[in-house]
Every structure is written in C-alpha cells, then in structure tokens.
mmCIF file of C-alpha atoms in Angstrom:
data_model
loop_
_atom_site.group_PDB
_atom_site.id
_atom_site.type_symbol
_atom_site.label_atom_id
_atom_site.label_comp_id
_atom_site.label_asym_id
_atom_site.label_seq_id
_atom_site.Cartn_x
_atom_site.Cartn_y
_atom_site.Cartn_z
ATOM 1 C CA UNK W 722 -127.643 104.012 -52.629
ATOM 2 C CA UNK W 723 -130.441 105.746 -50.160
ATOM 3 C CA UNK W 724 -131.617 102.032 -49.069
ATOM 4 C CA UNK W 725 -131.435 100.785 -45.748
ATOM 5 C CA UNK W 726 -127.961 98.748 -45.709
ATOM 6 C CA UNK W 727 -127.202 96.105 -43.305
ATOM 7 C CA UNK W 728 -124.122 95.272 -42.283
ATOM 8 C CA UNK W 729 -122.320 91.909 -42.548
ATOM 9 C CA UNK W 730 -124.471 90.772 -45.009
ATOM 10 C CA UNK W 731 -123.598 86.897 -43.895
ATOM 11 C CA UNK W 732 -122.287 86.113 -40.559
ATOM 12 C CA UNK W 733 -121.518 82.261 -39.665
ATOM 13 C CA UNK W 734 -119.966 81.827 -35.834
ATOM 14 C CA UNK W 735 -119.763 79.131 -33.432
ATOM 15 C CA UNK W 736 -122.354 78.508 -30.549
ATOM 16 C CA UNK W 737 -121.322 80.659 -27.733
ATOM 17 C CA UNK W 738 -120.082 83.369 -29.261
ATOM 18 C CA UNK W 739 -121.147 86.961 -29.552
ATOM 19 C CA UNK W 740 -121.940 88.658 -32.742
ATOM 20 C CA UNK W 741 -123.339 92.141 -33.605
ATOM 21 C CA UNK W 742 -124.668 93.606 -36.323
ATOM 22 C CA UNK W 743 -125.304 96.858 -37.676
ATOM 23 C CA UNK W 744 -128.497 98.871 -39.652
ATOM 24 C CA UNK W 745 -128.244 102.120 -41.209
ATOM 25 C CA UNK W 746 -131.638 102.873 -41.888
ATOM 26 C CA UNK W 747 -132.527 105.940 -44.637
ATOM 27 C CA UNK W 748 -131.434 108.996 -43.183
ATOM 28 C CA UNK W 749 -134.440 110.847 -42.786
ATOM 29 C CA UNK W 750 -136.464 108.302 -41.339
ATOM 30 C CA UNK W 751 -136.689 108.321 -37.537
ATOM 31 C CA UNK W 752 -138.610 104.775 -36.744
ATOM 32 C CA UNK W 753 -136.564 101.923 -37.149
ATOM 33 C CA UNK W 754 -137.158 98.030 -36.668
ATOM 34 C CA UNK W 755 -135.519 95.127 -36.303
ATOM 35 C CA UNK W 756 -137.241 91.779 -37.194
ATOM 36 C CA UNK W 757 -136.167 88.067 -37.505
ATOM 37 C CA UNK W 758 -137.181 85.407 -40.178
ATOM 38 C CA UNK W 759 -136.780 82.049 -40.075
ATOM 39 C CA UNK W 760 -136.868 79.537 -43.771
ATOM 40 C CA UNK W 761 -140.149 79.103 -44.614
ATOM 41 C CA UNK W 762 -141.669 81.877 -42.206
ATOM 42 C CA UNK W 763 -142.649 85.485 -42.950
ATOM 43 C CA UNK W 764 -140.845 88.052 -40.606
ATOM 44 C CA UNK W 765 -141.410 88.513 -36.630
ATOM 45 C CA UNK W 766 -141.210 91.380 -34.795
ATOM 46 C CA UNK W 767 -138.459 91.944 -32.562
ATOM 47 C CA UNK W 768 -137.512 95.664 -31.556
ATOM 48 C CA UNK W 769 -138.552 99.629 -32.458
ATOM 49 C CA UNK W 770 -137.315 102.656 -32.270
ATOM 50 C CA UNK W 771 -138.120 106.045 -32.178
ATOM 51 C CA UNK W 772 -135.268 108.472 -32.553
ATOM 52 C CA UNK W 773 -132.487 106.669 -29.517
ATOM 53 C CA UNK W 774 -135.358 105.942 -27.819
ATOM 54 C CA UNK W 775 -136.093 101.874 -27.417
ATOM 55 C CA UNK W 776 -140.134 101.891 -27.322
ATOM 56 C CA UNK W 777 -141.167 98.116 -27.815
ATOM 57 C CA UNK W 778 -139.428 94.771 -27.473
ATOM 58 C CA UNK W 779 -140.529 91.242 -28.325
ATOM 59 C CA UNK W 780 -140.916 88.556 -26.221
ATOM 60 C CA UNK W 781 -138.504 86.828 -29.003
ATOM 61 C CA UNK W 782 -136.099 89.555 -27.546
ATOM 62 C CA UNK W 783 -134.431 87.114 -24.375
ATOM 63 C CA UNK W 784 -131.874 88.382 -22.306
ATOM 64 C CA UNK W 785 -129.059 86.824 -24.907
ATOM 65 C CA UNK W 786 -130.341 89.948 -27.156
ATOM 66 C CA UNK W 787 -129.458 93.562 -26.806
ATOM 67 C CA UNK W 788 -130.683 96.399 -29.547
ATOM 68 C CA UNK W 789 -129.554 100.109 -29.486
ATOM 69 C CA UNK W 790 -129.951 102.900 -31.479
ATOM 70 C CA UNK W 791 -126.994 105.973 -30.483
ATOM 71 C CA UNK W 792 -128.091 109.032 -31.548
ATOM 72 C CA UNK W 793 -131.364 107.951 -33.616
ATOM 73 C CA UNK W 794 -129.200 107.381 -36.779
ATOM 74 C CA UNK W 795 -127.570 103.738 -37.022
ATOM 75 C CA UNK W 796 -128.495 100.884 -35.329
ATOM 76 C CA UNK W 797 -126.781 97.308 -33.461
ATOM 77 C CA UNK W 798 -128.267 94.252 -32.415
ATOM 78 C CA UNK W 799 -126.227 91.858 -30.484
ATOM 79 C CA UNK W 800 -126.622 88.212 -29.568
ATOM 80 C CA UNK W 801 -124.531 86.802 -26.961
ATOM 81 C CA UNK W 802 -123.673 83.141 -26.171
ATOM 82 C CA UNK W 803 -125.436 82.218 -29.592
ATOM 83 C CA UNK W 804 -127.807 79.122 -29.892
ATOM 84 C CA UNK W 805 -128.195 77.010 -32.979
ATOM 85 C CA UNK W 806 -131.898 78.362 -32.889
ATOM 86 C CA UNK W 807 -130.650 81.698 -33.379
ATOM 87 C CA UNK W 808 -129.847 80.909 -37.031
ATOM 88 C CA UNK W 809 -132.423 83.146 -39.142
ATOM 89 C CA UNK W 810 -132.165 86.300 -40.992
ATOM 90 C CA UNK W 811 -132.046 89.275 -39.384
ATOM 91 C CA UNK W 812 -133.906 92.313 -41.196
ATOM 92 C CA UNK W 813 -133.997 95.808 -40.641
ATOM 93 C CA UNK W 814 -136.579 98.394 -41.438
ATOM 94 C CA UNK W 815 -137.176 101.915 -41.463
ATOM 95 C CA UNK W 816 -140.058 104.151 -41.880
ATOM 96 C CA UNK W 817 -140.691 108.282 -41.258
ATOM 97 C CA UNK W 818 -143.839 109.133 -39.391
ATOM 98 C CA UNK W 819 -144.950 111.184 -42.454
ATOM 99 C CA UNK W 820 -145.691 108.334 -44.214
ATOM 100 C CA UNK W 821 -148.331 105.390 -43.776
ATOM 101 C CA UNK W 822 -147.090 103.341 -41.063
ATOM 102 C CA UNK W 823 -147.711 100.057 -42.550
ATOM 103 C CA UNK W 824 -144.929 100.992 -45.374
ATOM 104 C CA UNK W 825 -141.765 100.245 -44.301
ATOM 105 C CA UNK W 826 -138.717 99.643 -46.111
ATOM 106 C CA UNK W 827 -136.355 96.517 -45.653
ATOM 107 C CA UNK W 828 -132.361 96.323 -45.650
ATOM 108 C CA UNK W 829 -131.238 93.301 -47.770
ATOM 109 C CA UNK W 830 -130.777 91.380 -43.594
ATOM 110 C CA UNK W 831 -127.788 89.563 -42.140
ATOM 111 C CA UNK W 832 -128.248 86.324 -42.710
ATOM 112 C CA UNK W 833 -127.071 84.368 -39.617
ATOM 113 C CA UNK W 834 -125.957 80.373 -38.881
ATOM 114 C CA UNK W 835 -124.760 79.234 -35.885
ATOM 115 C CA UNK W 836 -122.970 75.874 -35.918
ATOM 116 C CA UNK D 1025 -152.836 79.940 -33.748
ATOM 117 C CA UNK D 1026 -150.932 82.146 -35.546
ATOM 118 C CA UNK D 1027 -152.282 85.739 -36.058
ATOM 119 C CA UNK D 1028 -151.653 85.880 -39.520
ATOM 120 C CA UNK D 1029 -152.501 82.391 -41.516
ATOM 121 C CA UNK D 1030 -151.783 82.023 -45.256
ATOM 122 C CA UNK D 1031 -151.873 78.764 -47.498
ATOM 123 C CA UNK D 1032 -147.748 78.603 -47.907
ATOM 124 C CA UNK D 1033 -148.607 77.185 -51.663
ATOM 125 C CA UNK D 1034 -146.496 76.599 -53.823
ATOM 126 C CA UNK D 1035 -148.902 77.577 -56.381
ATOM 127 C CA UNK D 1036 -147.643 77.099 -59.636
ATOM 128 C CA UNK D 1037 -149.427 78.387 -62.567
ATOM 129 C CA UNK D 1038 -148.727 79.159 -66.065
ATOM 130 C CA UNK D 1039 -148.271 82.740 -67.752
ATOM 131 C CA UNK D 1040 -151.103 84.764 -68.362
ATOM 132 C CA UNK D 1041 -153.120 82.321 -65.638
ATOM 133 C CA UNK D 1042 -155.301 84.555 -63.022
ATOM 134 C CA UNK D 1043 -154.055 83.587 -59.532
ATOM 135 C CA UNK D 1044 -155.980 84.559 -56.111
ATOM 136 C CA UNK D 1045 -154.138 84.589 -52.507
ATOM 137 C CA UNK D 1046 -156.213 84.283 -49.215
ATOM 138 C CA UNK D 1047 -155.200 85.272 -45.738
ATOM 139 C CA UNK D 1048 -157.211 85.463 -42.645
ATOM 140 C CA UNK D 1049 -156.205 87.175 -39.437
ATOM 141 C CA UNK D 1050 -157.223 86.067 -35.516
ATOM 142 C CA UNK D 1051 -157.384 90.197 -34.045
ATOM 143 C CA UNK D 1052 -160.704 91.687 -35.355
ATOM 144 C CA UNK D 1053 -159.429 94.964 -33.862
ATOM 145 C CA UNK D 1054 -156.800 95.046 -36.302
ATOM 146 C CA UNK D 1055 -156.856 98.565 -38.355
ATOM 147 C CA UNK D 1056 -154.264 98.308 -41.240
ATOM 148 C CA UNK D 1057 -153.387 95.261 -44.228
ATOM 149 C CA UNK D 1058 -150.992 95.221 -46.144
ATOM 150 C CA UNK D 1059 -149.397 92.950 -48.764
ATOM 151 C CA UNK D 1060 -145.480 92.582 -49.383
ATOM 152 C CA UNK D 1061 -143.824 90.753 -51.627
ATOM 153 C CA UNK D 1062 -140.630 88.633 -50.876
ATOM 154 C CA UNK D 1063 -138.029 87.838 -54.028
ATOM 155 C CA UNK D 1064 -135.985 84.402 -53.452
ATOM 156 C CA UNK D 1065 -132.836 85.563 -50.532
ATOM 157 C CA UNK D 1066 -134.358 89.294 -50.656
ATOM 158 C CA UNK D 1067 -135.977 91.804 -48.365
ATOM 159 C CA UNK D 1068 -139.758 92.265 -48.547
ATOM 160 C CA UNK D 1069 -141.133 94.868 -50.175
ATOM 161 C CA UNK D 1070 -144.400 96.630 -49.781
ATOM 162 C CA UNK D 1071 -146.587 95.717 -52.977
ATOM 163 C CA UNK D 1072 -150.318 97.155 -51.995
ATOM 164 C CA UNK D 1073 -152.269 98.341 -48.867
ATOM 165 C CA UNK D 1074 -155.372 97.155 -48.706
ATOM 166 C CA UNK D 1075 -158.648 99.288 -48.138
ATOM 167 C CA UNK D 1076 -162.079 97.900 -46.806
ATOM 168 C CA UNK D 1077 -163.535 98.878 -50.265
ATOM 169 C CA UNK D 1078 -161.189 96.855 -52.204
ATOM 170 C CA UNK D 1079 -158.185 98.521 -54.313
ATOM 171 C CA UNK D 1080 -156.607 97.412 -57.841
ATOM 172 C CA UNK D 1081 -153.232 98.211 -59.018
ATOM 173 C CA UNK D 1082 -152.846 97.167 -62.643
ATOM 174 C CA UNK D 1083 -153.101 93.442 -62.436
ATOM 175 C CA UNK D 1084 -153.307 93.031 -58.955
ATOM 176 C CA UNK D 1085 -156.265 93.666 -56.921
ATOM 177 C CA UNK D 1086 -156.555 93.635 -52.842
ATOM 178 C CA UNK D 1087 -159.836 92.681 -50.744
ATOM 179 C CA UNK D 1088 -160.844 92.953 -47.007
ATOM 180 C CA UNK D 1089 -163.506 91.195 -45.360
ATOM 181 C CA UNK D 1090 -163.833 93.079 -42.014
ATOM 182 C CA UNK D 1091 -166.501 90.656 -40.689
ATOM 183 C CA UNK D 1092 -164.794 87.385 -42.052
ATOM 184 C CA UNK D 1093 -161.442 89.130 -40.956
ATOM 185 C CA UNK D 1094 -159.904 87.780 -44.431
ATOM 186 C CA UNK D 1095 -157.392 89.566 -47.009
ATOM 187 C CA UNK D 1096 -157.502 88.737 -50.785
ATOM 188 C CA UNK D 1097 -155.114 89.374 -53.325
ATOM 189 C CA UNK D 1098 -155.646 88.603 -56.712
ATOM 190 C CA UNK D 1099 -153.389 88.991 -59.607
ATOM 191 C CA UNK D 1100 -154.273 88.487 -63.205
ATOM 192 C CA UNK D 1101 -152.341 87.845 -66.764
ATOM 193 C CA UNK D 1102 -149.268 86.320 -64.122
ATOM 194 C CA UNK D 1103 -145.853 87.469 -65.512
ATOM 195 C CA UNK D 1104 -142.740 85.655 -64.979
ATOM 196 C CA UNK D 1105 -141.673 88.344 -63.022
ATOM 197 C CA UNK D 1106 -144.540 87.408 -60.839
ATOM 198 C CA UNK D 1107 -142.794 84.418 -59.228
ATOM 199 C CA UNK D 1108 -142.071 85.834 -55.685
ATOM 200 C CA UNK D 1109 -143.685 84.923 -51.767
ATOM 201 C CA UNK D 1110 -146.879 87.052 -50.804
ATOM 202 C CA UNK D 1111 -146.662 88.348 -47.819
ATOM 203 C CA UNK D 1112 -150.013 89.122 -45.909
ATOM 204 C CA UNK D 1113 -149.481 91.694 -43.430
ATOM 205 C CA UNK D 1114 -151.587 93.156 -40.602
ATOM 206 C CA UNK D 1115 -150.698 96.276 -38.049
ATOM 207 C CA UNK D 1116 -150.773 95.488 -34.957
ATOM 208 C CA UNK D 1117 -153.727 97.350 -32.912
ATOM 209 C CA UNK D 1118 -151.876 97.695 -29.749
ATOM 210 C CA UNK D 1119 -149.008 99.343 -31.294
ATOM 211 C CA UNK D 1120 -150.706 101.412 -34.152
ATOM 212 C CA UNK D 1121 -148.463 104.132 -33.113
ATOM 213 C CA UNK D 1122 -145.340 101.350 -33.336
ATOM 214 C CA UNK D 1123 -145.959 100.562 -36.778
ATOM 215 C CA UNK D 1124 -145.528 96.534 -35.345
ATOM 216 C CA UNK D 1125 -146.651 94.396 -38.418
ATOM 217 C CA UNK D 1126 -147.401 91.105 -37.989
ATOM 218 C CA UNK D 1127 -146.752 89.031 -41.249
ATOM 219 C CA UNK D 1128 -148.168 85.610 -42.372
ATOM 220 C CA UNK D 1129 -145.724 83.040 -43.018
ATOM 221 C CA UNK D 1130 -146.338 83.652 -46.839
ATOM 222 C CA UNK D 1131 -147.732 82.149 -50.298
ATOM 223 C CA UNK D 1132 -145.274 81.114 -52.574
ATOM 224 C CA UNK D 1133 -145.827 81.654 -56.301
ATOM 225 C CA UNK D 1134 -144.411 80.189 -58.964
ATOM 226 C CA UNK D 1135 -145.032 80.890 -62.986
ATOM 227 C CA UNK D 1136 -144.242 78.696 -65.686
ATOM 228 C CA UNK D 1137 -143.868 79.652 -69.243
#
C-alpha cells in the first residue's frame, strides 16, 4: 500500500497522560500536514511541513502539542497531559509540490478519546 | 463566523434525484476551491477542484461565484454510492505556498433506493 498510513489507528488513554502518534506520509511527497476533526466538523488545520522543516502552526497547536518531522520522511505528534477536549481524529496528509496544492491525500487518522 | 459555511444537511434524496450543494466563504482573497468527499469513519478525499468558469466531471458539476464568494456542487442521476459528506474546501491566501485548506464543516448526503 503507497497510502499515507497512520499509526495507532485508535488510541483511548486517560486525562493526563501523554500519547504520540505517528504519519508516514507517501514517500515521495515532501509537504506533510497534520489536521484535527472533531464529530460533526470538517477538518482544521493544525501543523506543515516542508522536508524536517516545521513552517506553520495553528493556534489550535497549545503548548500541550508538539509535531516533528526527523529527516522529512515520517512524522509524530504528541499531546501531553491530555484533556477530554482533545478527543477528535487526528488526520494526516501529504502532498508533493509538483502537484496542485489544494490536492492532498489523507491517512485513514488516529482516532483519539480521552476519558 | 466560520470561513467556510455549508448547510450540514442531511439531505436525503432518492436514486437518480439531481442534488445541488452550496458553500460560501468569508476571505474574498481566497485563490483555490476545492471539494472533498468524506465516507462514514474515513479520510477525505479530493473529488473536484473548482475553476471560476465552472467544471463537470461526469455527474458532478462545480461552480464559483467570485463576487458572491459562493461554491456549488451539483450532482445528478445520485447513485447509492453517492451517500458520503461534501466537503467544501478553500486555500488559504496567506499560506498559498502552505497548501493550508480551510474546510467547511460539511453536507451530508444520503440516497435512498
């Protein structure tokens, strides 16, 4: 499978704890994006990157959130101290710059609850 | 307000029914529009762009109305297969070079036999 994969697929945890997860976006693409959804919601913004390099962050992005990108390949986003209102999807995408910038393509998201 | 505003539906129509999506959009320096489509617990996935002259792809056709800022999609002769969210989706001007889309909270469509 070329897809983006995401990586756990389902992740339930206790408020206050840490998790992390983990997007492997198609190899050739360099861009890659994380976004959140929420039920009932379309998709919102949260991080890019170009290559390693961490170019834009949301203001959804607090301080509880860290993204990185080693290398330009894979990528992790970590919550700490989890909130209930943390509980949403989290989607990946990935995109090359040889192709339109609006099409991007989706992993299948982690879907998170915190209880 | 929300950038992106779309009726959430449900619209539920029968097969072979003609079905038309709006969207509107707050930036009127937005440059791109795009519409994705969102399967029950699955990614989105990018269904059409949509060009200030209108495009069709098979059944589904696209519009943009620059000075209303509004985004059409219209599908005819639904399908089963049809049943899915719409996803309206504009690019972000201030991060054209991001690729930052900014998605509408999306239509829900549902087709009956």
């Amino acid at each position: 499978d070329t897809g983006v994969s995401q990586n756990p697929r389902h992740k339930i945890t206790k408020r206050g704890q840490n998790v992390t997860f983990r997007c492997d976006p198609i190899s050739e693409h360099n861009r890659l994006y994380w976004y959140r959804q929420t039920l009932g919601q379309g998709p919102e913004f949260l991080t890019y990157f170009q290559n390693e390099a961490q170019l834009e962050k949301s203001r959804l992005l607090s301080d509880r959130f860290s993204a990185e990108r080693p290398k330009g390949s894979f990528s992790t986003l970590e919550i700490q101290r989890t909130e209930q209102g943390d509980s949403a999807m989290y989607l990946c995408a990935s995109r090359t710059e040889q192709w339109r910038v609006g099409t991007q393509y989706f992993g299948p998201g982690t879907r998170l609850l915190v209880l | 307000r929300k950038e992106v505003e779309q009726d959430p539906g449900p619209f539920n129509v029968p097969e072979g029914a003609t079905v038309a999506f709006n969207c509107t959009y707050s930036n009127s320096a937005s440059q791109s529009f795009f519409w994705y489509r969102q399967d029950c617990r699955k990614e989105p996935k990018l269904l059409m762009s949509v060009y200030s002259s209108g495009n069709e792809d098979g059944r589904f056709t696209a519009q943009l109305n620059r000075a209303s800022q509004y985004i059409s999609l219209l599908i005819r002769d639904s399908k089963l297969s049809d049943s899915a969210t719409y996803l309206c989706v504009v690019l972000s001007r201030g991060s054209s070079n991001t690729g930052k889309l900014i998605f509408g909270q999306g239509t829900t469509l549902q087709v009956k036999p």
